[in-house]
Short mmCIF file of C-alpha atoms in Angstrom, two decimals:
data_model
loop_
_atom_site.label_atom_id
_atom_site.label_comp_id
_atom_site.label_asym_id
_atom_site.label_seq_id
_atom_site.Cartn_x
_atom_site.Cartn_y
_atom_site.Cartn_z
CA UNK A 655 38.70 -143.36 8.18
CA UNK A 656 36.32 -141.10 6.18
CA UNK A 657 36.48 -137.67 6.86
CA UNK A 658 33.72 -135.03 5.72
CA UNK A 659 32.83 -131.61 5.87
CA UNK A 660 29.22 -130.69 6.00
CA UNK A 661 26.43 -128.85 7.43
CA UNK A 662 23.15 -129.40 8.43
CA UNK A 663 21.41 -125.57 8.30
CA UNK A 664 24.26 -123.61 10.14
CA UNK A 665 28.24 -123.37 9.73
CA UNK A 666 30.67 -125.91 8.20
CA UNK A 667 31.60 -128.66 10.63
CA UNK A 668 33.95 -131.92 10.11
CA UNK A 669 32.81 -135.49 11.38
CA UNK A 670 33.81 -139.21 10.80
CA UNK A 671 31.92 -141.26 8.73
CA UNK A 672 30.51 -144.51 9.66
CA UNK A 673 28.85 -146.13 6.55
CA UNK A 674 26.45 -149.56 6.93
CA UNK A 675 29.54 -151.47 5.28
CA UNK A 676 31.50 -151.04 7.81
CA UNK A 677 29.51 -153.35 9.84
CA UNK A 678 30.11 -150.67 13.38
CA UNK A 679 27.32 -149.72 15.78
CA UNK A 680 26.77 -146.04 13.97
CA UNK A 681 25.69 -146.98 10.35
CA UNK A 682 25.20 -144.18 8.02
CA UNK A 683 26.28 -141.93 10.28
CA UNK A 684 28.82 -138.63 11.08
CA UNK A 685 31.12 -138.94 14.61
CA UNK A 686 31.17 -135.29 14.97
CA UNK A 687 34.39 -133.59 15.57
CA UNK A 688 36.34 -130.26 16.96
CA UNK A 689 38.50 -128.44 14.98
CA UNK A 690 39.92 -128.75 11.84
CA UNK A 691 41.43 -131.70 11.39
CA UNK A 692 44.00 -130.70 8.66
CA UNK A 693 45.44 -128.08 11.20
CA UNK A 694 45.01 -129.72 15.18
CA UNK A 695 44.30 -132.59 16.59
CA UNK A 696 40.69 -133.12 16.87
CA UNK A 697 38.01 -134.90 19.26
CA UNK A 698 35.01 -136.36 18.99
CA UNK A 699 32.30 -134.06 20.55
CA UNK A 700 29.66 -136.99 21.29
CA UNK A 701 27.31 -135.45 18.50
CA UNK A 702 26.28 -138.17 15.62
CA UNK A 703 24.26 -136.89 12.48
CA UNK A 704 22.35 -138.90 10.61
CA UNK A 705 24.24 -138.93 6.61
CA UNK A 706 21.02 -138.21 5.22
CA UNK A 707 20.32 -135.33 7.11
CA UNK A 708 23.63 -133.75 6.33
CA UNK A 709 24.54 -131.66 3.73
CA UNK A 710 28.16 -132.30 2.17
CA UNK A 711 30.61 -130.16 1.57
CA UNK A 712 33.70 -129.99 -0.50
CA UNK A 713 36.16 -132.35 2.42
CA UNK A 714 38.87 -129.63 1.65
CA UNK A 715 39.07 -126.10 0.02
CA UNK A 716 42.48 -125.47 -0.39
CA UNK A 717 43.97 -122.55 1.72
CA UNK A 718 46.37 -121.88 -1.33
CA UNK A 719 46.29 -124.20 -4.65
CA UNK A 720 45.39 -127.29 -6.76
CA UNK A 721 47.77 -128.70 -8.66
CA UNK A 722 46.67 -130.74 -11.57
CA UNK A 723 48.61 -132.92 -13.35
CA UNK A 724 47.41 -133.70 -17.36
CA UNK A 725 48.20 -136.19 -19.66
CA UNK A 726 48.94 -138.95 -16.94
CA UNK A 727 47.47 -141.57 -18.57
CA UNK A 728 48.94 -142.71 -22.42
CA UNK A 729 45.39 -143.99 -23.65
CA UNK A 730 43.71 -140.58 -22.27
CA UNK A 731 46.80 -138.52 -24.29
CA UNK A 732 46.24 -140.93 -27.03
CA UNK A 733 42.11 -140.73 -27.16
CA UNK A 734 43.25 -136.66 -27.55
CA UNK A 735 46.02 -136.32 -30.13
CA UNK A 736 48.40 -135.70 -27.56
CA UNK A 737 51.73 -137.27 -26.73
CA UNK A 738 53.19 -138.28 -23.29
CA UNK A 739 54.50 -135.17 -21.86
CA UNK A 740 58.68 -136.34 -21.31
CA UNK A 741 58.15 -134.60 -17.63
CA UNK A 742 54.93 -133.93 -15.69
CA UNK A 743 52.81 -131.60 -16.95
CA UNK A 744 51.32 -129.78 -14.47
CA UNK A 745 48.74 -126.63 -13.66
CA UNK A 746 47.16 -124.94 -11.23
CA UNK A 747 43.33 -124.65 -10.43
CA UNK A 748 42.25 -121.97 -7.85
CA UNK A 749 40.56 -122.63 -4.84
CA UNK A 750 37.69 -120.85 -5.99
CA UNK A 751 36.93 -123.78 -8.68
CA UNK A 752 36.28 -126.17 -5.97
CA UNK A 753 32.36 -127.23 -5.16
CA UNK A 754 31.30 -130.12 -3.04
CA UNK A 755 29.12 -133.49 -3.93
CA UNK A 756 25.67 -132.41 -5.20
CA UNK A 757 26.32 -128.92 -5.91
CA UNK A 758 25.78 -127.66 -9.66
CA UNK A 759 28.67 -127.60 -12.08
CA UNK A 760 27.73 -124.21 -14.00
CA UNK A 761 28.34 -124.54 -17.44
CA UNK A 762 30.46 -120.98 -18.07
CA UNK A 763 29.28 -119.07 -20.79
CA UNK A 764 32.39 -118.76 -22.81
CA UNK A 765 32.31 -122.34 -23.72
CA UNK A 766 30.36 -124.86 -25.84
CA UNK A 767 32.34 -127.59 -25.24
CA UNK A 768 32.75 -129.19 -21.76
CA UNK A 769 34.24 -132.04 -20.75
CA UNK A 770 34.30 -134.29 -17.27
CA UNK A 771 37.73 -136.12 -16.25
CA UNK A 772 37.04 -138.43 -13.36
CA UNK A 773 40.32 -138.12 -11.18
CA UNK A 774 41.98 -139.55 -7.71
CA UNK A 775 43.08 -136.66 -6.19
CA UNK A 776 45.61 -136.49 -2.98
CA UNK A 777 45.06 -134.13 0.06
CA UNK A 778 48.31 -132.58 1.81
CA UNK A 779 48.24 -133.50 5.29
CA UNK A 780 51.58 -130.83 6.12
CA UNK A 781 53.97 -127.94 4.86
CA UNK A 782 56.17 -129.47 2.51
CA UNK A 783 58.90 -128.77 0.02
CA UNK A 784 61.27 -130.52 -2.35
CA UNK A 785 59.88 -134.26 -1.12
CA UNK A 786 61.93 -137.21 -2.32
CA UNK A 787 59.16 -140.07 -3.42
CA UNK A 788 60.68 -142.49 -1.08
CA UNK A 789 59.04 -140.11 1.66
CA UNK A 790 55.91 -138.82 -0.33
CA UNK A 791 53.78 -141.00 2.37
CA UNK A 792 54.36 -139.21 5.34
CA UNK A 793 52.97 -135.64 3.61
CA UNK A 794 49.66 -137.41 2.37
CA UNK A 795 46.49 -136.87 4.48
CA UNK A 796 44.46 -138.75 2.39
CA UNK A 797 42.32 -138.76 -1.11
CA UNK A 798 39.02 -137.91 -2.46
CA UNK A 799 37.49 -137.65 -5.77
CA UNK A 800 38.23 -135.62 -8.47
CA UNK A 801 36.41 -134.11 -11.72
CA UNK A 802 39.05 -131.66 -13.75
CA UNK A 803 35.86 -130.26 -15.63
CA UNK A 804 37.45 -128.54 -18.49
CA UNK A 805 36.08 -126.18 -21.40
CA UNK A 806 37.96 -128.52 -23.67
CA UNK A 807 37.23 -125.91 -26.69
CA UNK A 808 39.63 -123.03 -25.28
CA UNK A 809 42.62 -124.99 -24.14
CA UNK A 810 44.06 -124.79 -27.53
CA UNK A 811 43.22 -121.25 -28.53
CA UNK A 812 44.43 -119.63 -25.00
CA UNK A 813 47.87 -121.31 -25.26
CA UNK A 814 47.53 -122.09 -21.75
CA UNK A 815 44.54 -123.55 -19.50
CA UNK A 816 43.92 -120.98 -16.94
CA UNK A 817 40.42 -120.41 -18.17
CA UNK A 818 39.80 -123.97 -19.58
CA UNK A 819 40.42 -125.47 -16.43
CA UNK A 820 39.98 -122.68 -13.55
CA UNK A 821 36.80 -121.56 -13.89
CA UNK A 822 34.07 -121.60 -11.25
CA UNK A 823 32.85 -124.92 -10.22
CA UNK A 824 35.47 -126.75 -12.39
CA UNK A 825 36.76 -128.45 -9.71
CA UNK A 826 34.12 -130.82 -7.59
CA UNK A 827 35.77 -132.56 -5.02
CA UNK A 828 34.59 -135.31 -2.26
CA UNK A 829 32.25 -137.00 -0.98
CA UNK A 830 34.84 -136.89 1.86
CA UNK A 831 38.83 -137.95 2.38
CA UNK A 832 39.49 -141.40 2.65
CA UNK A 833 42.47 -141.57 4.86
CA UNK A 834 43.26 -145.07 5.56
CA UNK A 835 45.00 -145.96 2.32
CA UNK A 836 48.51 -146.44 1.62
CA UNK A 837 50.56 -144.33 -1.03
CA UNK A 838 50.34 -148.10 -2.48
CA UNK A 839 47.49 -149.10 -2.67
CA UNK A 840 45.77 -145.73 -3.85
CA UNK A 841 48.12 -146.65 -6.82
CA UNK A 842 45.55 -149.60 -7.83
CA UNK A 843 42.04 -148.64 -7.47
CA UNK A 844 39.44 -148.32 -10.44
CA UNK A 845 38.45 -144.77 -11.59
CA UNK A 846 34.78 -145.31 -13.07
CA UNK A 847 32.78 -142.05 -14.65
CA UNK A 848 29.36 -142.20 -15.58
CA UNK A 849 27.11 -139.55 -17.53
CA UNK A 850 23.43 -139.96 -17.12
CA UNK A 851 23.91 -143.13 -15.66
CA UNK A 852 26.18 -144.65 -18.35
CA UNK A 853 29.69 -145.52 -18.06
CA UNK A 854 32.13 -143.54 -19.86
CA UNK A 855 35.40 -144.24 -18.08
CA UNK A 856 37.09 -147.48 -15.87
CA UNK A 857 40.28 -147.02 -15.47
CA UNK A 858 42.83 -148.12 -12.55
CA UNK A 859 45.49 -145.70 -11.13
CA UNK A 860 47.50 -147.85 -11.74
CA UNK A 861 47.59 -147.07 -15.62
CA UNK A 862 49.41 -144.16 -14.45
CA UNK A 863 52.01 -142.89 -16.44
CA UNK A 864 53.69 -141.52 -12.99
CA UNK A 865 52.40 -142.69 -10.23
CA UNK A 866 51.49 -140.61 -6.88
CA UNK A 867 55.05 -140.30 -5.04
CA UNK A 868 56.52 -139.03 -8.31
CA UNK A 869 54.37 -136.45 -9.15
CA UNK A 870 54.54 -135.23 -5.04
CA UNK A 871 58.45 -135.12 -5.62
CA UNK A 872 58.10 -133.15 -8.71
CA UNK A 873 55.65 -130.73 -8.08
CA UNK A 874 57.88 -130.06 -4.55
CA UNK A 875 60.61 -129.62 -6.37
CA UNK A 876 59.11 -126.03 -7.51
CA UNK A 877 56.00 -125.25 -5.24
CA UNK A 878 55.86 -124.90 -1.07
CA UNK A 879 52.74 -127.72 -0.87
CA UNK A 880 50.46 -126.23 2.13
CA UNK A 881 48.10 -128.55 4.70
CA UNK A 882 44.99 -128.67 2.31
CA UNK A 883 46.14 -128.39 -0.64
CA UNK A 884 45.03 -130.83 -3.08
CA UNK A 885 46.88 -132.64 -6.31
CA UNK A 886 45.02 -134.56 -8.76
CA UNK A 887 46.92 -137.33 -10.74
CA UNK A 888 45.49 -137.36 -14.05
CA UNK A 889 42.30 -139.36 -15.97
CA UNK A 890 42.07 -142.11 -17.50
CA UNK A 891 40.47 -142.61 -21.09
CA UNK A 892 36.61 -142.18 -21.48
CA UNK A 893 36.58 -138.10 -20.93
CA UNK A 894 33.71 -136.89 -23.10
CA UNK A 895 31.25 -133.67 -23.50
CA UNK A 896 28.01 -132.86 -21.02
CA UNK A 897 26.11 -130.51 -21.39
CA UNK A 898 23.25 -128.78 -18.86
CA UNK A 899 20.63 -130.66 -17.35
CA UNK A 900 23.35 -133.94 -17.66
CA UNK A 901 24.63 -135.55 -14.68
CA UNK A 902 28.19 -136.85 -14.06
CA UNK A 903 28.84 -139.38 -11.36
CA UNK A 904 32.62 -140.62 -10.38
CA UNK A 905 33.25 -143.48 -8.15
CA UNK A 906 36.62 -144.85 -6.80
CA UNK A 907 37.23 -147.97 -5.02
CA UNK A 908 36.28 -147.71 -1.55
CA UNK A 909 36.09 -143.81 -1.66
CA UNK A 910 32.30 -143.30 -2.96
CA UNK A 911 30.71 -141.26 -5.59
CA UNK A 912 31.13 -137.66 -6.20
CA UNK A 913 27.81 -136.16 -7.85
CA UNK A 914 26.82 -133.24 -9.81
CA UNK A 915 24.41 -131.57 -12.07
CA UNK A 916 25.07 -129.24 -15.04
CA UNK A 917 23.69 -126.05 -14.84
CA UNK A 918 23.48 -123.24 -17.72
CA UNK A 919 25.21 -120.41 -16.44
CA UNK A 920 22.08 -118.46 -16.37
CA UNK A 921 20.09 -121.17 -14.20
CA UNK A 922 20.77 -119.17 -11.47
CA UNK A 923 21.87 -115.25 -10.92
CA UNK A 924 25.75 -114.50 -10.11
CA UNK A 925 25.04 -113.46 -6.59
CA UNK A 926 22.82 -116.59 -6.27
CA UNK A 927 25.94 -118.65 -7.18
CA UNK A 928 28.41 -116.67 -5.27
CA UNK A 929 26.52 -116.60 -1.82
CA UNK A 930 26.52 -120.38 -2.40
CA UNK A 931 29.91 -120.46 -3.66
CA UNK A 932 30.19 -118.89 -0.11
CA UNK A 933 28.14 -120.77 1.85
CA UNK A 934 30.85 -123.87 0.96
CA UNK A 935 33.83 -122.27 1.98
#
């Protein structure tokens, strides 16, 4: 099942998506639903949408917290200068970095140096704390995609990487949550990044240095994980520069493309890009 959040002129609403693959009697489509489906149980209203004549959204913005996890992958710490961190090494991005599919990535003015890493990232389906891995399954929702856009230049100098990875719009997510996977087999599907139409990463998850029920048990061990809240796993070699006007493009196996433009951060006003900072959420 694909869930997404979208609009089509008026307030955020969820739906099912039924793609021409799927072979079903709705193709390209969105099963409108009630509710959120994160917090209730939902229903199908009757409504369909065409997908072209709805606007994405982010699938989630976290009611409290992303938690990143870095150097996940040993050829992406490698590619870097970085060694394996012994444990996870793990951050926060705030809920204000997330944008949805299509919506501008604004290059922040502080920076000259800004990088994409193409990412599966997990979606908490309940409350949770201190989560063995042998039950990290049952707190999983589902996954989207990922891009931990980073200002690679002040990670170093800051000495820690609030501002080089929690700035606005450094966190795209979607194009929607892909729910029918198991814990297992989102631990084997290819990561592949492209800039301007050419391929800078293709990588599998399961390259991963710790996979997806380890990293849930670890970062439970220290933080309450909320319904919504999201955790991306790491990136795989390939991460490289863009810079405005570029456009970067992830795709994961059987979970779609997420798609978005770099803008200069004066491309558009700062209430221009708060109202639609806004309008997501």
């Amino acid at each position: 099942m694909r869930v997404a959040r979208f609009s089509v002129g008026g307030d955020p609403r969820y739906g099912i998506v039924e793609l021409a693959e799927d072979n079903g009697p709705h193709p390209d489509t969105i099963g409108v639903i009630s509710g959120d489906p994160l917090a209730m149980a939902v229903q199908f209203t009757g409504e369909r949408v065409p997908l072209a004549e709805a606007r994405l959204l982010a699938p989630v913005i976290p009611r409290s917290k992303v938690v990143a996890v870095g150097r996940n992958y040993a050829a992406h710490a490698a590619e870097l200068g970085n060694e394996v961190p012994e444990t996870p090494l793990t951050f926060f991005k705030p809920n204000t970095a997330v944008i949805g599919p299509n919506e501008p990535i604004i290059y922040p003015s502080f920076s000259e140096q800004v990088s994409f890493e193409g990412e599966l990232a997990v979606v908490i389906g309940r409350i949770c704390k201190e989560v063995p891995a042998s039950r990290a399954q049952e707190v999983i929702f589902g996954y989207t995609i990922a891009n931990d856009v980073t200002a690679r230049d002040k990670q170093g100098p800051d000495k820690q990487w609030a501002r080089a990875k929690g700035f606005d719009t450094s966190c795209p997510l979607g194009p929607w949550i892909t729910s029918h996977y198991t814990i297992e087999e989102a631990g084997d599907l290819m990561i592949t990044t492209t800039l301007d139409g050419e391929q800078k990463q293709h990588g599998s998850t399961a390259l991963m240095i710790r996979p997806i029920a380890e990293l849930i048990e670890y970062i439970t061990s220290y933080t309450t994980l909320l319904p919504g809240d999201v955790i991306l796993t790491g990136t795989p070699e390939g991460v490289g520069l863009m810079t405005p006007g570029q456009q970067v493009s992830i795709s994961i196996t059987g979970m779609g493309t997420l798609t978005n433009k770099v803008i200069a951060a004066d491309a558009g006003t700062d209430d221009e890009n708060a109202q639609q900072n806004q309008e997501q959420q």
